[in-house]
C-alpha cells in the first residue's frame, strides 16, 4: 500500500476525555508508522501544548498548530516555517468591539507568549501548558505585537451573537471557529488560514498524494480539514455539521474511534486486547 498521511486533531479526537491517547489507538498508530505511513498532528493548540503527544507518538513529521496559522517541523531546521499573524490594529479593533459586548474573557497568543485579558485560573491552567511567557491585564494596553490568534470566551447564549458580529464586521480579514471542550472558545486567525491549508503544505513536503490523506476531527475548527482530506472522518462525538461533510463517522474519542477505523482501513487485524 502507498504511503498515507494520517492527520489527527487532538482534543475530542485523538485524546479521550482524560486527555490521554487510548492504548489501542496508540498501538495502531505505531504499527502504521512502522509500515512507513506518516502521522501528523493538526490542532488549534500551540506547539508547547501538543509537544507531549508529538513526542509520545515518536513523530518526526511537521506539525500544524494554531489551526494552521503556525506550521513547522521540530526536527528539520531546513523546513520553511509558516507563521501567519493577525494585524495588530485589526486585533485591537476586534478587542474593542468585544469589550463593548462584555464577553467573559479574551486571550491573545503570540507563539509562546500568552496575554490574558482577565484573571481566570481555569483558563490560565489550560493555556499555560509548556510554561509560556504570560501577562494578565487589559489587552488594549498589553498587546503590542501581531498575535497568532485571539481566543474569545463568552457565555453559551452569547456565542451565536459574537460569531454574527465577527462575520458582519471582520469577515474580509479573519477566520473564526469554535473549539470544543474543555475550552469552549471562539478562535480568530488570519483570513484564509485553516488546518487544511497547513496539511496541504505538509503533504507537499512529504510528497504524499492527496488521495492518500486520512483526517480525523470532531469540531468546528476541523471542517476544512475533513472536507479537504480524501478520507475525512468524523468522530462519533463530533458536531452534526462535521458529520454531515465527513465521508464516514467512526466511534467516539473514548471508544478508540481512530484505532478501530485505521485497523479496518489498513487491514491490520490487530485485536483490541493484547
CSV table of C-alpha atoms in Angstrom, one decimal:
chain,number,residue,atom,x,y,z
A,1,UNK,CA,0.0,0.0,0.0
A,2,UNK,CA,1.3,3.5,-0.9
A,3,UNK,CA,2.3,5.9,1.9
A,4,UNK,CA,-0.7,7.6,3.5
A,5,UNK,CA,-0.8,10.8,5.6
A,6,UNK,CA,-2.8,10.4,8.7
A,7,UNK,CA,-3.9,13.8,10.2
A,8,UNK,CA,-5.0,13.9,13.8
A,9,UNK,CA,-6.9,16.6,15.7
A,10,UNK,CA,-6.1,16.3,19.5
A,11,UNK,CA,-9.0,17.4,21.8
A,12,UNK,CA,-12.1,15.3,21.4
A,13,UNK,CA,-10.4,13.2,18.6
A,14,UNK,CA,-7.0,11.5,19.3
A,15,UNK,CA,-7.3,12.3,23.1
A,16,UNK,CA,-10.0,10.7,25.3
A,17,UNK,CA,-11.8,12.8,27.9
A,18,UNK,CA,-8.9,12.2,30.3
A,19,UNK,CA,-6.6,13.9,27.7
A,20,UNK,CA,-4.7,10.7,27.0
A,21,UNK,CA,-4.1,8.7,23.8
A,22,UNK,CA,-6.1,5.5,24.2
A,23,UNK,CA,-3.8,2.5,24.4
A,24,UNK,CA,-5.3,0.6,21.4
A,25,UNK,CA,-5.2,3.7,19.2
A,26,UNK,CA,-1.6,4.3,20.2
A,27,UNK,CA,-0.6,0.8,19.2
A,28,UNK,CA,-2.4,1.1,15.8
A,29,UNK,CA,-0.7,4.4,15.1
A,30,UNK,CA,2.7,3.0,16.0
A,31,UNK,CA,2.2,-0.1,13.8
A,32,UNK,CA,1.3,2.2,10.8
A,33,UNK,CA,4.4,4.3,11.4
A,34,UNK,CA,6.5,1.2,11.3
A,35,UNK,CA,4.8,0.3,7.9
A,36,UNK,CA,6.0,3.7,6.6
A,37,UNK,CA,2.9,5.8,6.9
A,38,UNK,CA,3.2,9.4,8.0
A,39,UNK,CA,1.3,10.6,11.1
A,40,UNK,CA,0.8,14.3,11.9
A,41,UNK,CA,-1.0,16.4,14.5
A,42,UNK,CA,-3.2,19.2,13.3
A,43,UNK,CA,-4.5,21.2,16.3
A,44,UNK,CA,-5.7,24.5,17.5
A,45,UNK,CA,-3.2,24.2,20.3
A,46,UNK,CA,0.2,25.9,20.2
A,47,UNK,CA,3.2,23.5,19.9
A,48,UNK,CA,4.1,23.8,23.6
A,49,UNK,CA,0.7,22.3,24.4
A,50,UNK,CA,0.9,19.5,21.9
A,51,UNK,CA,4.5,18.5,22.2
A,52,UNK,CA,3.8,15.9,24.8
A,53,UNK,CA,1.7,13.9,22.4
A,54,UNK,CA,4.0,14.6,19.4
A,55,UNK,CA,6.9,13.1,21.5
A,56,UNK,CA,4.7,10.2,22.9
A,57,UNK,CA,4.0,9.1,19.3
A,58,UNK,CA,7.6,9.5,18.4
A,59,UNK,CA,6.7,11.7,15.5
A,60,UNK,CA,9.4,13.0,13.1
A,61,UNK,CA,7.0,14.9,10.9
A,62,UNK,CA,5.9,18.6,10.6
A,63,UNK,CA,3.1,19.7,12.9
A,64,UNK,CA,0.1,22.1,12.3
A,65,UNK,CA,-0.6,24.4,15.2
A,66,UNK,CA,-2.9,27.3,15.9
A,67,UNK,CA,-5.4,25.7,13.3
A,68,UNK,CA,-2.9,26.2,10.5
A,69,UNK,CA,-1.5,29.6,11.5
A,70,UNK,CA,1.8,28.0,12.5
A,71,UNK,CA,3.3,25.1,10.5
A,72,UNK,CA,6.8,23.9,11.4
A,73,UNK,CA,9.0,20.9,11.7
A,74,UNK,CA,10.5,20.3,15.2
A,75,UNK,CA,13.2,18.0,13.7
A,76,UNK,CA,14.1,19.8,10.5
A,77,UNK,CA,15.7,23.3,10.6
A,78,UNK,CA,15.5,23.5,6.8
A,79,UNK,CA,11.7,23.3,6.8
A,80,UNK,CA,10.1,26.5,5.6
A,81,UNK,CA,8.2,27.7,8.7
A,82,UNK,CA,4.8,29.2,8.0
A,83,UNK,CA,3.6,31.7,10.6
A,84,UNK,CA,0.6,33.8,9.8
A,85,UNK,CA,-0.4,36.5,12.3
A,86,UNK,CA,-3.4,38.9,12.7
A,87,UNK,CA,-2.6,42.6,12.1
A,88,UNK,CA,-2.2,44.3,15.5
A,89,UNK,CA,-4.5,47.1,14.5
A,90,UNK,CA,-7.2,44.7,13.4
A,91,UNK,CA,-6.8,42.7,16.6
A,92,UNK,CA,-7.2,45.9,18.7
A,93,UNK,CA,-10.4,46.8,16.8
A,94,UNK,CA,-11.8,43.3,17.5
A,95,UNK,CA,-10.9,43.5,21.1
A,96,UNK,CA,-12.6,46.9,21.4
A,97,UNK,CA,-15.7,45.6,19.8
A,98,UNK,CA,-15.9,42.5,22.0
A,99,UNK,CA,-15.2,44.6,25.1
A,100,UNK,CA,-18.4,46.5,24.4
A,101,UNK,CA,-20.2,43.2,24.1
A,102,UNK,CA,-18.9,42.3,27.6
A,103,UNK,CA,-17.6,38.8,26.7
A,104,UNK,CA,-16.2,36.9,29.6
A,105,UNK,CA,-12.6,36.9,28.6
A,106,UNK,CA,-10.1,37.2,25.8
A,107,UNK,CA,-6.7,35.6,25.2
A,108,UNK,CA,-4.1,36.7,22.6
A,109,UNK,CA,-1.3,34.2,21.7
A,110,UNK,CA,1.9,35.1,20.0
A,111,UNK,CA,3.6,31.7,19.6
A,112,UNK,CA,4.8,31.1,23.2
A,113,UNK,CA,3.5,34.2,24.8
A,114,UNK,CA,0.0,34.4,26.3
A,115,UNK,CA,-1.9,37.6,27.0
A,116,UNK,CA,-4.9,37.1,29.3
A,117,UNK,CA,-7.4,40.0,29.5
A,118,UNK,CA,-9.0,39.0,32.8
A,119,UNK,CA,-7.6,36.8,35.6
A,120,UNK,CA,-9.1,33.3,35.3
A,121,UNK,CA,-7.4,30.3,37.0
A,122,UNK,CA,-9.2,27.8,34.8
A,123,UNK,CA,-8.3,29.4,31.5
A,124,UNK,CA,-4.8,30.2,32.8
A,125,UNK,CA,-4.2,26.5,33.6
A,126,UNK,CA,-5.4,25.5,30.1
A,127,UNK,CA,-3.2,28.0,28.3
A,128,UNK,CA,-0.1,27.9,30.5
A,129,UNK,CA,0.9,24.4,29.2
A,130,UNK,CA,4.6,24.5,28.3
A,131,UNK,CA,5.3,27.5,30.6
A,132,UNK,CA,4.8,30.3,28.1
A,133,UNK,CA,5.6,33.9,28.9
A,134,UNK,CA,2.3,35.2,30.4
A,135,UNK,CA,0.8,38.6,31.1
A,136,UNK,CA,-2.6,39.4,32.6
A,137,UNK,CA,-4.4,42.7,32.1
A,138,UNK,CA,-6.3,44.7,29.6
A,139,UNK,CA,-5.3,43.5,26.1
A,140,UNK,CA,-5.7,47.0,24.7
A,141,UNK,CA,-2.7,48.1,26.8
A,142,UNK,CA,-0.6,44.9,27.0
A,143,UNK,CA,-0.8,43.5,23.4
A,144,UNK,CA,1.9,45.3,21.5
A,145,UNK,CA,2.6,43.0,18.5
A,146,UNK,CA,0.7,41.0,15.9
A,147,UNK,CA,-1.0,38.0,17.6
A,148,UNK,CA,-1.0,34.5,16.1
A,149,UNK,CA,-4.6,34.1,17.3
A,150,UNK,CA,-7.3,35.6,19.5
A,151,UNK,CA,-9.5,33.4,21.7
A,152,UNK,CA,-12.8,34.6,22.9
A,153,UNK,CA,-14.7,33.2,25.9
A,154,UNK,CA,-18.3,34.0,26.2
A,155,UNK,CA,-21.5,32.8,27.8
A,156,UNK,CA,-23.1,30.0,25.8
A,157,UNK,CA,-26.1,32.1,24.9
A,158,UNK,CA,-23.8,34.8,23.5
A,159,UNK,CA,-21.7,32.6,21.2
A,160,UNK,CA,-24.0,32.9,18.2
A,161,UNK,CA,-24.2,36.7,18.6
A,162,UNK,CA,-20.4,37.0,18.9
A,163,UNK,CA,-19.9,34.9,15.8
A,164,UNK,CA,-22.5,37.0,13.9
A,165,UNK,CA,-20.7,40.3,14.8
A,166,UNK,CA,-17.3,38.8,13.8
A,167,UNK,CA,-18.8,37.8,10.4
A,168,UNK,CA,-20.5,41.0,9.8
A,169,UNK,CA,-17.7,43.4,10.6
A,170,UNK,CA,-14.5,41.4,10.0
A,171,UNK,CA,-15.2,38.6,7.5
A,172,UNK,CA,-12.8,40.0,4.9
A,173,UNK,CA,-9.9,39.8,7.3
A,174,UNK,CA,-10.4,36.8,9.7
A,175,UNK,CA,-11.5,33.3,10.1
A,176,UNK,CA,-13.3,32.4,13.3
A,177,UNK,CA,-14.1,28.9,14.5
A,178,UNK,CA,-15.3,27.3,17.7
A,179,UNK,CA,-13.3,25.0,19.9
A,180,UNK,CA,-14.8,22.1,21.8
A,181,UNK,CA,-14.4,21.1,25.5
A,182,UNK,CA,-12.7,21.7,27.8
A,183,UNK,CA,-12.3,25.3,26.5
A,184,UNK,CA,-15.5,26.3,24.6
A,185,UNK,CA,-14.0,29.4,23.0
A,186,UNK,CA,-14.1,31.1,19.6
A,187,UNK,CA,-10.7,31.3,17.9
A,188,UNK,CA,-9.8,34.0,15.5
A,189,UNK,CA,-7.0,33.7,13.0
A,190,UNK,CA,-5.9,35.4,9.8
A,191,UNK,CA,-8.2,35.1,6.7
A,192,UNK,CA,-7.5,32.0,4.6
A,193,UNK,CA,-5.9,30.1,7.4
A,194,UNK,CA,-7.2,26.6,8.3
A,195,UNK,CA,-5.9,23.1,9.2
A,196,UNK,CA,-6.5,22.2,5.6
A,197,UNK,CA,-4.0,24.8,4.4
A,198,UNK,CA,-1.4,23.5,6.9
A,199,UNK,CA,-2.0,19.9,5.8
A,200,UNK,CA,-1.6,20.8,2.2
A,201,UNK,CA,1.9,22.3,3.0
A,202,UNK,CA,2.8,19.1,4.9
A,203,UNK,CA,1.5,16.9,2.1
A,204,UNK,CA,3.8,18.6,-0.4
A,205,UNK,CA,6.8,18.5,2.0
A,206,UNK,CA,6.3,14.7,2.5
A,207,UNK,CA,5.4,14.1,-1.2
A,208,UNK,CA,2.2,12.2,-0.4
A,209,UNK,CA,-0.6,12.2,-2.8
A,210,UNK,CA,-3.9,13.9,-1.9
A,211,UNK,CA,-5.8,10.7,-2.5
A,212,UNK,CA,-3.9,9.1,0.4
A,213,UNK,CA,-4.8,11.6,3.1
A,214,UNK,CA,-6.9,10.5,6.1
A,215,UNK,CA,-8.1,13.1,8.6
A,216,UNK,CA,-10.0,12.8,11.9
A,217,UNK,CA,-11.8,15.6,13.7
A,218,UNK,CA,-14.8,16.5,15.9
A,219,UNK,CA,-15.3,20.2,15.9
A,220,UNK,CA,-16.0,23.4,14.0
A,221,UNK,CA,-12.2,24.0,13.5
A,222,UNK,CA,-11.9,20.7,11.7
A,223,UNK,CA,-14.4,21.4,9.0
A,224,UNK,CA,-12.0,22.5,6.3
A,225,UNK,CA,-9.6,19.6,7.1
A,226,UNK,CA,-12.3,17.0,6.9
A,227,UNK,CA,-13.7,18.3,3.6
A,228,UNK,CA,-10.1,18.6,2.2
A,229,UNK,CA,-9.0,15.0,3.0
A,230,UNK,CA,-9.8,12.2,0.6
A,231,UNK,CA,-10.9,10.2,3.7
A,232,UNK,CA,-12.3,12.8,6.1
A,233,UNK,CA,-13.6,11.0,9.2
A,234,UNK,CA,-15.8,12.5,11.9
A,235,UNK,CA,-15.6,11.1,15.4
A,236,UNK,CA,-18.8,9.7,17.0
A,237,UNK,CA,-18.8,12.6,19.4
A,238,UNK,CA,-18.4,15.2,16.6
A,239,UNK,CA,-20.8,18.1,16.0
A,240,UNK,CA,-23.6,17.3,13.5
A,241,UNK,CA,-22.2,19.8,10.9
A,242,UNK,CA,-18.9,17.9,10.8
A,243,UNK,CA,-20.6,14.5,10.5
A,244,UNK,CA,-22.6,16.0,7.6
A,245,UNK,CA,-19.5,16.8,5.5
A,246,UNK,CA,-17.4,13.8,6.6
A,247,UNK,CA,-17.0,10.8,4.3
A,248,UNK,CA,-17.6,8.5,7.2
A,249,UNK,CA,-18.2,8.5,11.0
A,250,UNK,CA,-16.2,6.3,13.4
A,251,UNK,CA,-16.7,5.7,17.1
A,252,UNK,CA,-16.1,8.4,19.7
A,253,UNK,CA,-12.8,9.5,21.2
A,254,UNK,CA,-13.5,7.4,24.3
A,255,UNK,CA,-14.1,4.3,22.2
A,256,UNK,CA,-10.8,4.1,20.2
A,257,UNK,CA,-12.6,5.6,17.2
A,258,UNK,CA,-9.3,6.3,15.4
A,259,UNK,CA,-7.7,3.0,16.2
A,260,UNK,CA,-10.7,0.9,15.1
A,261,UNK,CA,-11.1,2.8,11.9
A,262,UNK,CA,-7.4,2.6,10.9
A,263,UNK,CA,-7.2,-1.0,11.9
A,264,UNK,CA,-10.0,-1.8,9.4
A,265,UNK,CA,-8.8,0.6,6.7
A,266,UNK,CA,-5.3,-0.8,6.6
A,267,UNK,CA,-6.4,-4.4,7.3
A,268,UNK,CA,-4.0,-4.7,10.3
A,269,UNK,CA,-6.1,-7.3,12.1
A,270,UNK,CA,-4.9,-6.0,15.4
A,271,UNK,CA,-7.1,-7.2,18.3
A,272,UNK,CA,-8.1,-4.7,20.9
A,273,UNK,CA,-6.8,-6.9,23.7
A,274,UNK,CA,-3.1,-7.6,23.8
